[in-house]
JSON list of C-alpha atoms and ligand atoms in Angstrom, two decimals:
[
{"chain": "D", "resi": 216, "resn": "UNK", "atom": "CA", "xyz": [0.00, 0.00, 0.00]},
{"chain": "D", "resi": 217, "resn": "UNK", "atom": "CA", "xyz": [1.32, 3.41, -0.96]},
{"chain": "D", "resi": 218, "resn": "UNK", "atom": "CA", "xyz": [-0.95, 5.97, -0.57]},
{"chain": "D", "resi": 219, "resn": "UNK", "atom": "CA", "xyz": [-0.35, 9.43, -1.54]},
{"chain": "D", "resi": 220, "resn": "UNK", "atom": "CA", "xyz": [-1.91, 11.42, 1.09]},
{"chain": "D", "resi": 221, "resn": "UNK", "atom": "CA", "xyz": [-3.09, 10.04, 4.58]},
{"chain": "D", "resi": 222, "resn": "UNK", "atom": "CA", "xyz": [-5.88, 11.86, 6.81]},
{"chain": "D", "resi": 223, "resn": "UNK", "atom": "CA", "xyz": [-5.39, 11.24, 11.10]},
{"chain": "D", "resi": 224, "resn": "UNK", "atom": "CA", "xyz": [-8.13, 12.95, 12.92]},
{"chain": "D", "resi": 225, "resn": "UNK", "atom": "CA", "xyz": [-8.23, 16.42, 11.79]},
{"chain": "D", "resi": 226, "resn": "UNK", "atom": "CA", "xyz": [-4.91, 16.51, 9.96]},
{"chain": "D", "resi": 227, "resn": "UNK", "atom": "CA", "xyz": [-4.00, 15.37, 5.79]},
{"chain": "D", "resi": 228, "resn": "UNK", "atom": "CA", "xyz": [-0.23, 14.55, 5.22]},
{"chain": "D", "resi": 229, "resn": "UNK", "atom": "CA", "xyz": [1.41, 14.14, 1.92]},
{"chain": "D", "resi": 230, "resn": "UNK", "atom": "CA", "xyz": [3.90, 10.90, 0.89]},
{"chain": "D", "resi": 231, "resn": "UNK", "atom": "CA", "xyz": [7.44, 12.30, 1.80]},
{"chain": "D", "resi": 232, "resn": "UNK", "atom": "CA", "xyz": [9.85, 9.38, 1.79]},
{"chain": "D", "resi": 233, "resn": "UNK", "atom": "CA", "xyz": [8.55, 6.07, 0.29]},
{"chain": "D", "resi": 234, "resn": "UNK", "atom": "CA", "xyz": [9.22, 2.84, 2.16]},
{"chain": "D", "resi": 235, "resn": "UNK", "atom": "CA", "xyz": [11.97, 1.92, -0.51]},
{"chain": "D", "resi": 236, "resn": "UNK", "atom": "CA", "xyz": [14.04, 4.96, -0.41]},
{"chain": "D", "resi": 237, "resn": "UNK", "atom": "CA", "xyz": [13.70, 4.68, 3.48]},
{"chain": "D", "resi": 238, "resn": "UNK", "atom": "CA", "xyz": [15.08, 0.65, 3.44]},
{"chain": "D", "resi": 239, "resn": "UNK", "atom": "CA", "xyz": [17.95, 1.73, 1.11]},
{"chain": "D", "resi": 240, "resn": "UNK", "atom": "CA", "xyz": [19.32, 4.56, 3.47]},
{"chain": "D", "resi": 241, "resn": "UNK", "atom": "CA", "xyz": [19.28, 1.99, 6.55]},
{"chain": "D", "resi": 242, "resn": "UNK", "atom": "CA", "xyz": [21.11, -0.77, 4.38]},
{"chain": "D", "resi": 243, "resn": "UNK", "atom": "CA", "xyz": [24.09, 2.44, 3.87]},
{"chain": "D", "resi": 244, "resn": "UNK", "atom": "CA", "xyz": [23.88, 3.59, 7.68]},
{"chain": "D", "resi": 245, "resn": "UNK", "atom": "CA", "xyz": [24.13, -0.59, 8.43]},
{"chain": "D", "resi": 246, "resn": "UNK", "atom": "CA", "xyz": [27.19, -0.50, 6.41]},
{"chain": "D", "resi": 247, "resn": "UNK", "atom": "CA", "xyz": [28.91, 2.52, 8.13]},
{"chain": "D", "resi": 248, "resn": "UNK", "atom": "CA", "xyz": [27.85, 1.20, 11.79]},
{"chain": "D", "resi": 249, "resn": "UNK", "atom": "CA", "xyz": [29.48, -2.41, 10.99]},
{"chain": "D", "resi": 250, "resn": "UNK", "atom": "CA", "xyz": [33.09, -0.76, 9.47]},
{"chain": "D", "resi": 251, "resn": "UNK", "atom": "CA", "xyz": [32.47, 1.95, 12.53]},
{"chain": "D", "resi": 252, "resn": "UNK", "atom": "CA", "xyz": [32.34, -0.36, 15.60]},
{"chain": "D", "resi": 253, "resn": "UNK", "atom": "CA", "xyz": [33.82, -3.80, 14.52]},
{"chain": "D", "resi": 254, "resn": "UNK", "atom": "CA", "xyz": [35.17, -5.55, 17.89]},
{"chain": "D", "resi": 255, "resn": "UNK", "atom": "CA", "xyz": [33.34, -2.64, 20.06]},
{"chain": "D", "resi": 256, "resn": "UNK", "atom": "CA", "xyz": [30.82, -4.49, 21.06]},
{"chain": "D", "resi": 257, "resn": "UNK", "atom": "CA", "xyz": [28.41, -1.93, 21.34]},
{"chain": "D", "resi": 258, "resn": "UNK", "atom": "CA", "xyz": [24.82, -1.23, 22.78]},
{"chain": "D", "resi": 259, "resn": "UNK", "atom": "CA", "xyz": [22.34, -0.06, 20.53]},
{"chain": "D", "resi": 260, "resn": "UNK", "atom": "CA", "xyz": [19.92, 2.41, 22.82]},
{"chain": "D", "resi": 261, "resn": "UNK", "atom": "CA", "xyz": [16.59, 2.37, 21.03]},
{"chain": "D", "resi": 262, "resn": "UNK", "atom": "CA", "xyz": [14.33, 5.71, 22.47]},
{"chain": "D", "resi": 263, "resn": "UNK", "atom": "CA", "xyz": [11.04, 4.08, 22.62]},
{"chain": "D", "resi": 264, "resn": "UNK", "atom": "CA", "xyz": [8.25, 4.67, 21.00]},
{"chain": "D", "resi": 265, "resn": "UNK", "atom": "CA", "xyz": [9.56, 6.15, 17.96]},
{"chain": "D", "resi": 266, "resn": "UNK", "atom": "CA", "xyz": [12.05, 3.98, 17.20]},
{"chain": "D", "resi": 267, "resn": "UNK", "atom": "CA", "xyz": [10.52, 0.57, 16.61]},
{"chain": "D", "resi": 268, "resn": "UNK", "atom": "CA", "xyz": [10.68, 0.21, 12.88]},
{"chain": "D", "resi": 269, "resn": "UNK", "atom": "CA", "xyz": [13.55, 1.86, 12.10]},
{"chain": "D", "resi": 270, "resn": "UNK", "atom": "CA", "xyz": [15.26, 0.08, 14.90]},
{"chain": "D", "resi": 271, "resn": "UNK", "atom": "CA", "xyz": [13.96, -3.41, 13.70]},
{"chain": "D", "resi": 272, "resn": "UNK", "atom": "CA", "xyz": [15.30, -2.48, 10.18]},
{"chain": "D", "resi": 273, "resn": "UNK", "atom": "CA", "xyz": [18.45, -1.09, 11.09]},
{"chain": "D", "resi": 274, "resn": "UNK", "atom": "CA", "xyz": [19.57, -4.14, 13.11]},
{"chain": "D", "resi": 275, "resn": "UNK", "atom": "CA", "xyz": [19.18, -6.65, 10.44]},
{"chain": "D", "resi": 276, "resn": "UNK", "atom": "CA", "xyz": [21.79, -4.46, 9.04]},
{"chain": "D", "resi": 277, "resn": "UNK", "atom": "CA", "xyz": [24.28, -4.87, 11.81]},
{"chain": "D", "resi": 278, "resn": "UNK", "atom": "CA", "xyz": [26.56, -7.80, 11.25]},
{"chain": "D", "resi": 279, "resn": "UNK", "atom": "CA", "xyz": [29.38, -6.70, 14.56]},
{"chain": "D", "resi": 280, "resn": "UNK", "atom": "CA", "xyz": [28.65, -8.19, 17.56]},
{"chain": "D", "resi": 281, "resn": "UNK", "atom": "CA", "xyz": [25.57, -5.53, 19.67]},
{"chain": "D", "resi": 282, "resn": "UNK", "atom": "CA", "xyz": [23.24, -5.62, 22.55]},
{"chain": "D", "resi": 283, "resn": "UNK", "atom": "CA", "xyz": [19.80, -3.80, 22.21]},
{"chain": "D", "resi": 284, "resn": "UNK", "atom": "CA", "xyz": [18.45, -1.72, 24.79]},
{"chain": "D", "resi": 285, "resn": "UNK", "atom": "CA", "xyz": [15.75, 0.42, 25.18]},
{"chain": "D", "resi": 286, "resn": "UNK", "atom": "CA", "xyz": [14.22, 3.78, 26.94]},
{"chain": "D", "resi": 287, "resn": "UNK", "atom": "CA", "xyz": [11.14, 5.40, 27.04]},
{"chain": "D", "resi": 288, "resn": "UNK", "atom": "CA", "xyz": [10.55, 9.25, 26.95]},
{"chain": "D", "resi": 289, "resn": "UNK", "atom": "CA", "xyz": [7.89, 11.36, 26.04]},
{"chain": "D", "resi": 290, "resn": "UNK", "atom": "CA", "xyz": [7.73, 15.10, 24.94]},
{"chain": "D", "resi": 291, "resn": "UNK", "atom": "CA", "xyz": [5.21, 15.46, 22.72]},
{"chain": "D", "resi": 292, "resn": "UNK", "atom": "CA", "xyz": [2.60, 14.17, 24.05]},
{"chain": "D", "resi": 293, "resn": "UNK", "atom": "CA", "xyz": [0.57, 13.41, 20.88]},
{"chain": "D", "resi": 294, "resn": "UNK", "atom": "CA", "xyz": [0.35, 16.85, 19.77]},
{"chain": "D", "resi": 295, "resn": "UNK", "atom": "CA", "xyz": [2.48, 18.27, 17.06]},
{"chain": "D", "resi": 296, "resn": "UNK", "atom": "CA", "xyz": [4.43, 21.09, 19.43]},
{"chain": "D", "resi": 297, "resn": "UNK", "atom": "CA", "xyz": [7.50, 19.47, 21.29]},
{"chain": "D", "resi": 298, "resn": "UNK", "atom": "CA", "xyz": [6.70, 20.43, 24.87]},
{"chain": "D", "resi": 299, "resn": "UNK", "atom": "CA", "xyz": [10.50, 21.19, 25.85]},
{"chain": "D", "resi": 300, "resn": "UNK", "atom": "CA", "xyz": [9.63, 18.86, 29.15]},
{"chain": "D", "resi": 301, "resn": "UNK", "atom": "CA", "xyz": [11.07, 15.53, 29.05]},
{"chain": "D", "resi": 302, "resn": "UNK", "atom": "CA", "xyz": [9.12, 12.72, 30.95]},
{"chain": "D", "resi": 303, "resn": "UNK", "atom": "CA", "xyz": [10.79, 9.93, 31.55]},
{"chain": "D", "resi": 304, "resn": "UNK", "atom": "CA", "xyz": [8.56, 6.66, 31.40]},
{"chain": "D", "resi": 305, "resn": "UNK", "atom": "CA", "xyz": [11.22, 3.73, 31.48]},
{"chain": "D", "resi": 306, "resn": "UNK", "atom": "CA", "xyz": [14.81, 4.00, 32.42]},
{"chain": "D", "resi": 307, "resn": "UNK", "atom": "CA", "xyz": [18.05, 2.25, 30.60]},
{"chain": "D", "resi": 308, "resn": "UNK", "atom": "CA", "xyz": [18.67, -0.79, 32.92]},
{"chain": "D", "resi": 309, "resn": "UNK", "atom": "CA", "xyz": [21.91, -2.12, 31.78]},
{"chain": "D", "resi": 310, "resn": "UNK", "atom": "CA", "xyz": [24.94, -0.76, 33.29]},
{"chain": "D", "resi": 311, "resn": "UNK", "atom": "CA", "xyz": [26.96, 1.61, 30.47]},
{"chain": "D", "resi": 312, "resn": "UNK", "atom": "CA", "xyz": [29.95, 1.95, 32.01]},
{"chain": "D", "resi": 313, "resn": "UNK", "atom": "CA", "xyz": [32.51, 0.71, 29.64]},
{"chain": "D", "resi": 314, "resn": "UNK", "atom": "CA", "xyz": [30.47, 0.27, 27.01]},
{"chain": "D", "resi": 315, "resn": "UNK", "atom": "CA", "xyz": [29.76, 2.04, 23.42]},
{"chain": "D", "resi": 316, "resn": "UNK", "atom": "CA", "xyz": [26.48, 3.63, 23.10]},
{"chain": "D", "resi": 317, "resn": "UNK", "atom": "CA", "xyz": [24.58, 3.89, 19.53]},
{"chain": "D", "resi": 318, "resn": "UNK", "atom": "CA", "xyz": [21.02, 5.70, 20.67]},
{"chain": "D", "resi": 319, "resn": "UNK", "atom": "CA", "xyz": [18.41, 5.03, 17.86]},
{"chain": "D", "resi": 320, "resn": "UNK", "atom": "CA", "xyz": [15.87, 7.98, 17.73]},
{"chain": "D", "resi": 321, "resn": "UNK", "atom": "CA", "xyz": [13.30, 8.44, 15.18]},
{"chain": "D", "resi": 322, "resn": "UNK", "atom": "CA", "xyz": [13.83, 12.52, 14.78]},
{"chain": "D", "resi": 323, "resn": "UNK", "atom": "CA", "xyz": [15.77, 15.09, 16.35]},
{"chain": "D", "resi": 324, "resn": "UNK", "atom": "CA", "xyz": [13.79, 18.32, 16.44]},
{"chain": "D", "resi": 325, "resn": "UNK", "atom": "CA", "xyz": [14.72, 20.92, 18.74]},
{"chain": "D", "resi": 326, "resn": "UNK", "atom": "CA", "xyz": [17.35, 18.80, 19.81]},
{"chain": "D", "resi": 327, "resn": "UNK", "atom": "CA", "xyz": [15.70, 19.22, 23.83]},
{"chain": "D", "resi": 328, "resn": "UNK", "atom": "CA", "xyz": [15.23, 15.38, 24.41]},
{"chain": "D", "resi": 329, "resn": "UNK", "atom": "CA", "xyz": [18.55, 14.59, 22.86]},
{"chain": "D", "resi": 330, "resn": "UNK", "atom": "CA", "xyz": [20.48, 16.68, 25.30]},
{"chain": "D", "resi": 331, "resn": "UNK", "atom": "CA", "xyz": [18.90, 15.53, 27.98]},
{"chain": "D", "resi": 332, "resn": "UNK", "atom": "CA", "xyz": [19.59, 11.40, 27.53]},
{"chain": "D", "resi": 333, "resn": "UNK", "atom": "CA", "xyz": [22.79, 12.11, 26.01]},
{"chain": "D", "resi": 334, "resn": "UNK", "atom": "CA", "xyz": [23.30, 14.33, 29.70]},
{"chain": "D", "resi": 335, "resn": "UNK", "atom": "CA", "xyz": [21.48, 11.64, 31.25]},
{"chain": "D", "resi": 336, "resn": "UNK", "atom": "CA", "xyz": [23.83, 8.79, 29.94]},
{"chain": "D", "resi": 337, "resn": "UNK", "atom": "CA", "xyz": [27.37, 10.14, 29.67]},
{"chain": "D", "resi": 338, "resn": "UNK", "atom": "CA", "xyz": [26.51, 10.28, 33.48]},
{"chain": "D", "resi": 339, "resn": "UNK", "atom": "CA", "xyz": [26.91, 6.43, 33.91]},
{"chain": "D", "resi": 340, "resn": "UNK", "atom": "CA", "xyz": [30.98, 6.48, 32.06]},
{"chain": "D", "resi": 341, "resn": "UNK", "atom": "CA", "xyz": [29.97, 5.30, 29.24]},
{"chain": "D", "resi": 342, "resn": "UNK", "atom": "CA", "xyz": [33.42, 4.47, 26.65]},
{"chain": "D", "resi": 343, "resn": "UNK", "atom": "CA", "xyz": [31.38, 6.81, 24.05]},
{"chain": "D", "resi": 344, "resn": "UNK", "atom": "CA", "xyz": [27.47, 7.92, 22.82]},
{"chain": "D", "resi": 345, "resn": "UNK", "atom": "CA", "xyz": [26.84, 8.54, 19.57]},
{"chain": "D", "resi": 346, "resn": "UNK", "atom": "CA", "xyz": [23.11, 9.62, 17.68]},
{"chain": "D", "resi": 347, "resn": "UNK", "atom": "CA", "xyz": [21.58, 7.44, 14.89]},
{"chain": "D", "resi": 348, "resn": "UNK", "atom": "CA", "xyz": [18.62, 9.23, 14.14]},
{"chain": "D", "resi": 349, "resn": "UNK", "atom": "CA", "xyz": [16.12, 8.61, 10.92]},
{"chain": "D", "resi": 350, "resn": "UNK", "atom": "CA", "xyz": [14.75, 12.19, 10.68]},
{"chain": "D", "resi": 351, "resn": "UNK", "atom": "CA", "xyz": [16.55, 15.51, 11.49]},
{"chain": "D", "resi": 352, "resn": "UNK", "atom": "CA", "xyz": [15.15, 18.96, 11.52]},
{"chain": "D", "resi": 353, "resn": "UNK", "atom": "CA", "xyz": [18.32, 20.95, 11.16]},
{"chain": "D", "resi": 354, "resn": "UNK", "atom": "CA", "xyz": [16.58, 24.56, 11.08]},
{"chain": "D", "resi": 355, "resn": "UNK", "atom": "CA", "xyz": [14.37, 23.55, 14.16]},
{"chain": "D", "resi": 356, "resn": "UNK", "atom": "CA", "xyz": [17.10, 22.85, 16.71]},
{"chain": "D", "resi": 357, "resn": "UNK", "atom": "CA", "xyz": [18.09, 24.91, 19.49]},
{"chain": "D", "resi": 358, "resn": "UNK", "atom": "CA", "xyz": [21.23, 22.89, 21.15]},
{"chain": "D", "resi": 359, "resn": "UNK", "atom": "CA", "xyz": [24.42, 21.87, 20.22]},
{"chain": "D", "resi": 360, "resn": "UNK", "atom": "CA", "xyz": [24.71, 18.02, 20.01]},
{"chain": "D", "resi": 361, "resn": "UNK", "atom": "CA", "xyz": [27.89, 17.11, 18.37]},
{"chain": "D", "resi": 362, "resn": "UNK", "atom": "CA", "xyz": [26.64, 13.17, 19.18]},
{"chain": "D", "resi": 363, "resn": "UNK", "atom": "CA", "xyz": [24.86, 13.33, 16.22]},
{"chain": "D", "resi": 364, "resn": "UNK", "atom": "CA", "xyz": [26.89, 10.64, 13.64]},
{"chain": "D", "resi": 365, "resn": "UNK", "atom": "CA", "xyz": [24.39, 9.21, 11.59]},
{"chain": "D", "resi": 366, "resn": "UNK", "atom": "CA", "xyz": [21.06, 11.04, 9.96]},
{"chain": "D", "resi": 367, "resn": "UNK", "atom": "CA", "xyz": [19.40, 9.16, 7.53]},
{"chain": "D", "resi": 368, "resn": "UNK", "atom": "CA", "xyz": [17.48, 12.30, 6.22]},
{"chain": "D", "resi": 369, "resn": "UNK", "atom": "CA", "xyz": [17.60, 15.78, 7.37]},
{"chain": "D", "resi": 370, "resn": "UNK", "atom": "CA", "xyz": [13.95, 17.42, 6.26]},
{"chain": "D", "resi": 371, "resn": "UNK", "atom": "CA", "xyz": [12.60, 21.01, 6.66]},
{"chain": "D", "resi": 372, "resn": "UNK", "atom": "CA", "xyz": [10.94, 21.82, 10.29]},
{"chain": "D", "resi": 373, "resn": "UNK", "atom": "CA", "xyz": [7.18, 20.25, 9.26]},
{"chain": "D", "resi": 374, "resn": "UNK", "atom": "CA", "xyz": [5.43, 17.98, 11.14]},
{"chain": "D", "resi": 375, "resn": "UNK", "atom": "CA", "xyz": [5.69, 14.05, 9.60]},
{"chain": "D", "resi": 376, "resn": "UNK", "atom": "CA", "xyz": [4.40, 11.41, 11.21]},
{"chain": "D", "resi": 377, "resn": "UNK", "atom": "CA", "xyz": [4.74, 7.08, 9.51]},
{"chain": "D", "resi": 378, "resn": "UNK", "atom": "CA", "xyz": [7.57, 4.74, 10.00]},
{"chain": "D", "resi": 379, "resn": "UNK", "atom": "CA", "xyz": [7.34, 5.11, 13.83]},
{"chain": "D", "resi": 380, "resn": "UNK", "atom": "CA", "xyz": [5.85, 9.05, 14.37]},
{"chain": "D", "resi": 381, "resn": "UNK", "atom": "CA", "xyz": [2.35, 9.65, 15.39]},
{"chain": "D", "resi": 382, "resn": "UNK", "atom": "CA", "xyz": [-0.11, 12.37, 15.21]},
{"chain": "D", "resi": 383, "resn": "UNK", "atom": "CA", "xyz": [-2.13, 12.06, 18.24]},
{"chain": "D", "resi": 384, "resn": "UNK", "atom": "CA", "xyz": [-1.26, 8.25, 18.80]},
{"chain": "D", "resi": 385, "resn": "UNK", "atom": "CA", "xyz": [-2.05, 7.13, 15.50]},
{"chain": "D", "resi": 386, "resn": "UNK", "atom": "CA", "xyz": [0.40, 6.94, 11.87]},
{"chain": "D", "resi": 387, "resn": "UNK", "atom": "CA", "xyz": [3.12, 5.03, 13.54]},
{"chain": "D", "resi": 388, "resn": "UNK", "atom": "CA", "xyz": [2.56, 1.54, 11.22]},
{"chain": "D", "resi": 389, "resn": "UNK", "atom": "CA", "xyz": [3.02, 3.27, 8.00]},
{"chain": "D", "resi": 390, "resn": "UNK", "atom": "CA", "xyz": [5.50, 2.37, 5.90]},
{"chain": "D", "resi": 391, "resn": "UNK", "atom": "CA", "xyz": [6.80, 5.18, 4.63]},
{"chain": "D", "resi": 392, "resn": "UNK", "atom": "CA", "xyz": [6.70, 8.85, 6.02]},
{"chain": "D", "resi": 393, "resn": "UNK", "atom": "CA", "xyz": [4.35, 11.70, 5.51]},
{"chain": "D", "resi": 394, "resn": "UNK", "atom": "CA", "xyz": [4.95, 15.60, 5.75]},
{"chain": "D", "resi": 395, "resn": "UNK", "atom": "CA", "xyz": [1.45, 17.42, 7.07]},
{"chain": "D", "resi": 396, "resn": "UNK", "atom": "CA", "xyz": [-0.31, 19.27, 4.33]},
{"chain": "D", "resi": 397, "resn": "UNK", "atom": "CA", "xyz": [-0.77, 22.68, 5.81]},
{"chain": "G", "resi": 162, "resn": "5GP", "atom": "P1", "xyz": [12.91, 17.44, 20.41]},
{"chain": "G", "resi": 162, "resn": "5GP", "atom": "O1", "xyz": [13.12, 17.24, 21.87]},
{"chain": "G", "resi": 162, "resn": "5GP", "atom": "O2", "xyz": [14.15, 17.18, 19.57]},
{"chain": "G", "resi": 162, "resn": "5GP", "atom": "O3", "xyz": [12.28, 18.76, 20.09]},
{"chain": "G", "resi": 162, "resn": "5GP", "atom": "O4", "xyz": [11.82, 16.39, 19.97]},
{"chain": "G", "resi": 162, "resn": "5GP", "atom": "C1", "xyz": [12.10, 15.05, 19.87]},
{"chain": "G", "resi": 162, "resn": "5GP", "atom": "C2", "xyz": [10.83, 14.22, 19.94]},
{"chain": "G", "resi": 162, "resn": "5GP", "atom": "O5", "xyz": [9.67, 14.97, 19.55]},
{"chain": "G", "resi": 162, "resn": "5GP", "atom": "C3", "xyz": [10.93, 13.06, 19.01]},
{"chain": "G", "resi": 162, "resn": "5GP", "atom": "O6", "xyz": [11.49, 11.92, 19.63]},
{"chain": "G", "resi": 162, "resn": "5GP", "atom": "C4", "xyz": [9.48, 12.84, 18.60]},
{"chain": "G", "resi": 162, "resn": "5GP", "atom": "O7", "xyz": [8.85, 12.00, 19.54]},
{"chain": "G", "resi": 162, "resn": "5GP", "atom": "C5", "xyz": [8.87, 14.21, 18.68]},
{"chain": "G", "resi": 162, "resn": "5GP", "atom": "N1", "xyz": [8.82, 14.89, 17.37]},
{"chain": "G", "resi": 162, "resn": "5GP", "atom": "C6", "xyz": [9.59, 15.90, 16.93]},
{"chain": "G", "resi": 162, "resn": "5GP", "atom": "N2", "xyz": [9.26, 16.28, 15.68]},
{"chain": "G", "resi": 162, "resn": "5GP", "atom": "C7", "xyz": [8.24, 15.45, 15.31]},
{"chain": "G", "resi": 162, "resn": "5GP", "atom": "C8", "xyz": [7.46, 15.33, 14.11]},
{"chain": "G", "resi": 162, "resn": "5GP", "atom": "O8", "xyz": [7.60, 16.03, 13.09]},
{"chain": "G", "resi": 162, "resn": "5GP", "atom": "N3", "xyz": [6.52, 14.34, 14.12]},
{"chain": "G", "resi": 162, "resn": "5GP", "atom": "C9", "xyz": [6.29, 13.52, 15.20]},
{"chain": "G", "resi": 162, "resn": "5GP", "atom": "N4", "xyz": [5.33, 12.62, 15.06]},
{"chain": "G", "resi": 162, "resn": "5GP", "atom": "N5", "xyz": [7.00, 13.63, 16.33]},
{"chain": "G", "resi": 162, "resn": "5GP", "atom": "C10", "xyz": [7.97, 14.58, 16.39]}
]
């Protein structure tokens, strides 16, 4: 199913980046991950909800040796305004000391939620943290994260929702990713 446009609730949103073009920038990112961190072992930090298919796709990618973790943080809230308050609904529970850290997010926006689990995490020693993040709004952010090493696409500062992002709880099985038709 490819739909063109998609309507959630009150909102329509327009096809932005079909499921194929999405697949074939996580094969490359898979590629730079396994030359990156061959024999480091590392943890790959998924940043729950979001995450979930681009996480499952990305790891089929990774041939190095990798744990998978995961946290859970809201700060939108379902609405389409970040909320620039980070609530944190399930904690990292491995210990990170020692350790490489890969966090998988589904979209850096303002960068707020970033800075705060990268804060959060470089707390607990770990060897290094780096950002693998499917979407990037480079015009919306408002701190300097210099974790960020891998961006699948960097789009302008609309609201999307598919592959993982919801509008008001909803959009998050789609395949591919939509841009909100204003
Ligand atoms: P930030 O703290 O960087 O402003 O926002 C990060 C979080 O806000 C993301 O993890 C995501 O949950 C949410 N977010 C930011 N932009 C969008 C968007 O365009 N669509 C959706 N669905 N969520 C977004």
């Amino acid at each position: 199913m490819k739909p063109e446009t998609v309507t959630i609730e009150d909102k329509t949103f327009k096809i932005m980046i079909d499921a194929e073009t999405i697949q074939a920038r996580i094969v490359e990112i898979g590629i730079q991950i396994n030359q990156q961190y061959e024999g480091k072992k590392p943890v790959l930090l998924g940043i729950l909800n979001g995450c979930f298919l681009f996480m499952a796709d990305l790891v089929k990618q990774i041939d190095v040796a990798c744990e998978i973790a995961f946290m859970k943080v809201s700060s939108y809230h379902g609405g389409m305004e970040s909320k620039r308050v980070v609530t944190e609904d399930y904690d990292l529970k491995m210990d990170i000391g020692n350790r490489h850290i890969i966090i998988i997010e589904d979209i850096v926006d303002t960068g707020h939620t970033m800075r705060f689990i990268v804060d959060k995490l470089k707390a607990r020693n770990p060897v290094s943290v780096s950002i693998c993040t499917l979407l990037h709004k480079p015009t919306a952010m408002e701190y300097q994260i210099e974790e960020i090493n891998y961006i699948a696409f960097e789009i302008e500062n609309k609201f999307v929702v598919g592959y993982g992002l919801d509008y008001k709880g909803f959009g998050r099985n789609f395949n591919a990713i939509y841009q909100v038709v204003q």
